[in-house]
Short mmCIF file of C-alpha atoms in Angstrom, two decimals:
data_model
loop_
_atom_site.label_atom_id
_atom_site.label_comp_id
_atom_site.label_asym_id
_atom_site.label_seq_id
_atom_site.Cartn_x
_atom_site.Cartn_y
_atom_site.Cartn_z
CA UNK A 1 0.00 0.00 0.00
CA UNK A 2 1.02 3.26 -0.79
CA UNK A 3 2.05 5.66 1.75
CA UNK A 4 -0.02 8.52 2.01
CA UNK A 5 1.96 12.52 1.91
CA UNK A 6 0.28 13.39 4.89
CA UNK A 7 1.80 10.93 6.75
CA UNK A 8 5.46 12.12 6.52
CA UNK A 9 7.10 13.40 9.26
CA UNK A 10 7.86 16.79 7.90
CA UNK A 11 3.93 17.03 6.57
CA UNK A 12 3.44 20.46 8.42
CA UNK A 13 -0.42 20.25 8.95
CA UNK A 14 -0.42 16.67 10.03
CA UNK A 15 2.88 17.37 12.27
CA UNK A 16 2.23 21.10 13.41
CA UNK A 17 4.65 23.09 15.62
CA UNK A 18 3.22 24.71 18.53
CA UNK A 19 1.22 27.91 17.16
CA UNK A 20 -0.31 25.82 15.01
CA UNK A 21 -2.22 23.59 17.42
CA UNK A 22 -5.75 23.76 18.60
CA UNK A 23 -6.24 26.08 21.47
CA UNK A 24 -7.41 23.81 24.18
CA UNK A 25 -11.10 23.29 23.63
CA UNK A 26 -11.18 24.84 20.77
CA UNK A 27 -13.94 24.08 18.67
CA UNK A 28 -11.98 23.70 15.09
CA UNK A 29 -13.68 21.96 12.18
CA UNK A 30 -10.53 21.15 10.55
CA UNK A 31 -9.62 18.99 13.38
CA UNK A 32 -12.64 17.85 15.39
CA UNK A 33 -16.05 16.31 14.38
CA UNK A 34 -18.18 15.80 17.23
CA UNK A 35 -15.83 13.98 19.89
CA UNK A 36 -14.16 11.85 17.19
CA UNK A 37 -11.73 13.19 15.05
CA UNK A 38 -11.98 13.00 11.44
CA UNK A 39 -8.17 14.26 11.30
CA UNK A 40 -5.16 12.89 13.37
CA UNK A 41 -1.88 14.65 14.54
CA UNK A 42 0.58 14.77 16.21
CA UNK A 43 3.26 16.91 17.92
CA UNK A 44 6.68 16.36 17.91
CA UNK A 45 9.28 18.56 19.31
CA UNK A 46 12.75 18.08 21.38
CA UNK A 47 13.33 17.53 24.90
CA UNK A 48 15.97 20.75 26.12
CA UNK A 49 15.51 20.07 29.91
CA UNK A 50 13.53 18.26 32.25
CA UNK A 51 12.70 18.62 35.80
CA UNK A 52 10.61 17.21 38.73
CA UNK A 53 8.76 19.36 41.14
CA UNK A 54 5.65 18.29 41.85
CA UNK A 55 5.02 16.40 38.76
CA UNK A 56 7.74 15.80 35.70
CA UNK A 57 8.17 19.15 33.84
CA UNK A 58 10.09 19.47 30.50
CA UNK A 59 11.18 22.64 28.65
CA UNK A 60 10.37 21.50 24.73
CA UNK A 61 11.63 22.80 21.52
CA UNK A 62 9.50 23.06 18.43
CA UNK A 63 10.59 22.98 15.01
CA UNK A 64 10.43 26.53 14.43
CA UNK A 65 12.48 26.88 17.52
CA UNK A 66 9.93 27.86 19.93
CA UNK A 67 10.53 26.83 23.37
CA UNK A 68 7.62 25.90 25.86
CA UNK A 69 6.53 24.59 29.18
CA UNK A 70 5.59 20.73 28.79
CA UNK A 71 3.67 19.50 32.15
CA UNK A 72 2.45 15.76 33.00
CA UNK A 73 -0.42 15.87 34.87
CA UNK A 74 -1.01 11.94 34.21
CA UNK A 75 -1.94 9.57 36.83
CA UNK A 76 1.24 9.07 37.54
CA UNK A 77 2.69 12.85 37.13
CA UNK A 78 5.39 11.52 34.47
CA UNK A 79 6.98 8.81 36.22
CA UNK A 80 6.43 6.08 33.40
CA UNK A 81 8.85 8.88 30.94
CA UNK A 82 10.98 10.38 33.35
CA UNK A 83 13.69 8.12 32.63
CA UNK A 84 13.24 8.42 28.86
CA UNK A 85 13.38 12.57 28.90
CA UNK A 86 16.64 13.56 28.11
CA UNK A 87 18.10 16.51 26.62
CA UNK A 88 17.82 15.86 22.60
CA UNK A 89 15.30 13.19 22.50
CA UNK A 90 11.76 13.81 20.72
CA UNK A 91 8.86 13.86 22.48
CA UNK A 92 5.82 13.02 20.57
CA UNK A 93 1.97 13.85 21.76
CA UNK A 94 -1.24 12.72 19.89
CA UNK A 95 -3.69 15.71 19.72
CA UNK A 96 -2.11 18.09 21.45
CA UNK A 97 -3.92 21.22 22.32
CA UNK A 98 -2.17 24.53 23.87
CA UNK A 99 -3.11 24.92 27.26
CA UNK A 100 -3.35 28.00 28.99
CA UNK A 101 -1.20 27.86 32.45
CA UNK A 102 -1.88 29.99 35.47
CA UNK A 103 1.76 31.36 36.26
CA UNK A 104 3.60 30.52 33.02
CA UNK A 105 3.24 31.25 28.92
CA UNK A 106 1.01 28.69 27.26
CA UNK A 107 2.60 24.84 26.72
CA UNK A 108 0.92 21.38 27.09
CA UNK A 109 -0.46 19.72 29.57
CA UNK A 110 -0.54 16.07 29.18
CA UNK A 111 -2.91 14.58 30.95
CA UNK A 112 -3.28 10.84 28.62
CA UNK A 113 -0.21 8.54 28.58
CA UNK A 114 -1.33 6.65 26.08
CA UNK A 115 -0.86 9.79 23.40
CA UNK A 116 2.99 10.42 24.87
CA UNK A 117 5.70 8.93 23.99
CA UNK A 118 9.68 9.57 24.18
CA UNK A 119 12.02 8.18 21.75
CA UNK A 120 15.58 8.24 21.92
CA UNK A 121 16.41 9.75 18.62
CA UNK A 122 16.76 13.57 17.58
CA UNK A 123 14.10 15.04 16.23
CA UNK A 124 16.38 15.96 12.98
CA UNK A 125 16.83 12.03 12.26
CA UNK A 126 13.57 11.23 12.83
CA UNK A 127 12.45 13.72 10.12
CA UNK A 128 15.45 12.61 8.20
CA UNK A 129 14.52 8.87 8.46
CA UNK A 130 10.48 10.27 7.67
CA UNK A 131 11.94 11.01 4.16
CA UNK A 132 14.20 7.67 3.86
CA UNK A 133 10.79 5.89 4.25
CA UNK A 134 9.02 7.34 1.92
CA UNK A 135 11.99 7.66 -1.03
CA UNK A 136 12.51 3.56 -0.22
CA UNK A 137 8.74 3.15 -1.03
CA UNK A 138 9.06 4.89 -4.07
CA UNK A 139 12.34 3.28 -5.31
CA UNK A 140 12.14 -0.27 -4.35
CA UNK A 141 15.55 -2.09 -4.51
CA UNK A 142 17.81 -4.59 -2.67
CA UNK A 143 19.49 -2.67 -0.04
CA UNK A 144 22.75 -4.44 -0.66
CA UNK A 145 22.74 -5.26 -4.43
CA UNK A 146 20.75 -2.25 -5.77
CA UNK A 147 18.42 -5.18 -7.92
CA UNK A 148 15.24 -3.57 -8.74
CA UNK A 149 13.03 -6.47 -8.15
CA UNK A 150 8.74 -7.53 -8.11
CA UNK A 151 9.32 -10.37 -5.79
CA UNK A 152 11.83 -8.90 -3.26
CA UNK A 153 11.36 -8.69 0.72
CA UNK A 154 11.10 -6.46 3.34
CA UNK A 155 12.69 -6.41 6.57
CA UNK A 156 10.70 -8.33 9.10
CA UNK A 157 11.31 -6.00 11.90
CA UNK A 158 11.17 -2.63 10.77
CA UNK A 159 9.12 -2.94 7.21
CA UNK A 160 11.70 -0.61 5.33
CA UNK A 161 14.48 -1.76 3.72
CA UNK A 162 14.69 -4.66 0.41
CA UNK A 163 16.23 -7.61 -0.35
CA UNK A 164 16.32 -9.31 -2.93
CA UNK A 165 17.21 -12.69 -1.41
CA UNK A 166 18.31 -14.21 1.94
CA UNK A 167 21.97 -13.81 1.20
CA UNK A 168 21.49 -9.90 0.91
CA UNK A 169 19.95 -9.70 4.05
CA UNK A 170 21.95 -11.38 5.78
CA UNK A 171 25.33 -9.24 4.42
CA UNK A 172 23.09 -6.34 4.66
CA UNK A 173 22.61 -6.96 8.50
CA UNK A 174 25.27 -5.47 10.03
CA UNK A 175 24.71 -2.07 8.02
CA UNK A 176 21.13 -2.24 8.64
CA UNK A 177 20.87 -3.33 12.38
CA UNK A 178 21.75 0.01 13.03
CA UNK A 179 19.12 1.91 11.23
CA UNK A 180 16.03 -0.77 11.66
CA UNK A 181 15.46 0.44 15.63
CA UNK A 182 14.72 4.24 13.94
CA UNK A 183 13.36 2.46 11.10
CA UNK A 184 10.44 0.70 12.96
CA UNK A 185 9.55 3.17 15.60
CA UNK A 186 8.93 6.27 12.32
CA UNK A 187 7.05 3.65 10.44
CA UNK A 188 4.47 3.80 13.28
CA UNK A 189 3.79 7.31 12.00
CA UNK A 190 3.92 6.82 8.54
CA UNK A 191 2.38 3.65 8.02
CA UNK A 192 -1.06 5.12 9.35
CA UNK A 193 -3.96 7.09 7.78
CA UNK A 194 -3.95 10.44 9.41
CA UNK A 195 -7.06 11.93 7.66
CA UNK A 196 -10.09 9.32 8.55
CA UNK A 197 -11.19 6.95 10.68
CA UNK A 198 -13.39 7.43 13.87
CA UNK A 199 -10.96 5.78 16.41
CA UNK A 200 -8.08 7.51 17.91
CA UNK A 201 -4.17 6.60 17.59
CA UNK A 202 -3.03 6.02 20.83
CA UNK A 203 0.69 4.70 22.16
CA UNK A 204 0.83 1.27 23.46
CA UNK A 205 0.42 2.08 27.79
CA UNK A 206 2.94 1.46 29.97
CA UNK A 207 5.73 1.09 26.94
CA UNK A 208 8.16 3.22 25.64
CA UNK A 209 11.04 2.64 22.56
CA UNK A 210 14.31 2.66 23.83
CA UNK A 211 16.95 1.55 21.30
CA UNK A 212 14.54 -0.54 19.13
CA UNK A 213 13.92 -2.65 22.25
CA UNK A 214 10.10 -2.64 24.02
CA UNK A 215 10.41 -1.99 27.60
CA UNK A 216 7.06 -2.75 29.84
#
């Protein structure tokens, strides 16, 4: 199946930077119909600092460079990610609004931890690796022999690099291994249909990538 432009990475309206999310309850009929929404996205932005108080508290970075207050006020105030929120990882939440705080500027408050999740990449490669996806789509061929083949096989794992036979992939491992971890957690975004459908994305609970590996 194709993959659909709206589900890159660097697809502004599906991906927006903070200005250009919905006001918390906002009534916007680009984004919402009735409680289900007809379009899906998703912030992404990267993790400068991070702090715990009260609950975990990160200063984020947008991609236009805008730098906000990002507060967990989840059942468990941010415990599940504080491990995960280090300085240069991207943070990524599903339908983010801006939320209007008492004593600081305007940032998110998270409040589901099913629509967080912190991976340990930059947010540079993961827009970089958006655009790999989606050129590899396009221009099918073995990763290690450059054959341009119908019958030829993705990797099990990550769903986004070719072979052309078993003996490709298995030379082409030791390249690859380093690129499927990246490979597998950005084809969650771009492997989905961001503009229909009545159910929500959410995160798997209680999980979080870490190095390609699923920790509970």
């Amino acid at each position: 199946m194709a993959l659909l432009p709206t589900s890159d990475l660097n697809n502004a309206h599906t991906f927006p930077s903070f200005f250009n999310l919905p006001a918390e309850y906002e009534i916007n009929d680009a984004y919402f119909s009735s409680t289900n929404p007809r379009k899906h996205w998703c912030f992404l932005g990267r993790v400068v600092s991070s702090g715990v108080l009260v609950r975990l508290s990160l200063e984020v970075e947008d991609q236009k460079g805008h730098k906000f207050l990002v507060a967990f006020h989840t059942d468990d105030r941010g415990a599940a990610f504080q491990a995960l929120c280090n300085a240069g990882n991207t943070i990524a939440v599903l339908y983010a609004t801006q939320h209007t705080f008492a004593f600081s500027p305007p940032g998110l408050r998270l409040e589901e931890s099913a629509h967080v999740k912190v991976f340990p990449y930059t947010l540079e490669k993961m827009l970089e690796t958006s655009k790999e996806l989606f050129k590899k789509a396009e221009d099918k061929r073995c990763e290690v022999c450059g054959t341009v083949d119908a019958i030829m096989k993705k990797c099990a794992r990550c769903k986004g690099a070719w072979y052309c036979s078993k003996t490709c992939q298995k030379d082409g491992w030791t390249a690859h291994k380093y690129k499927c971890a990246i490979f597998r957690d950005v084809q969650w975004f771009v492997s989905r249909n961001w503009e229909s459908g009545r159910n929500t994305h959410s995160f798997l609970v209680g999980r979080a990538s870490w190095n390609g590996l699923r920790l509970c």
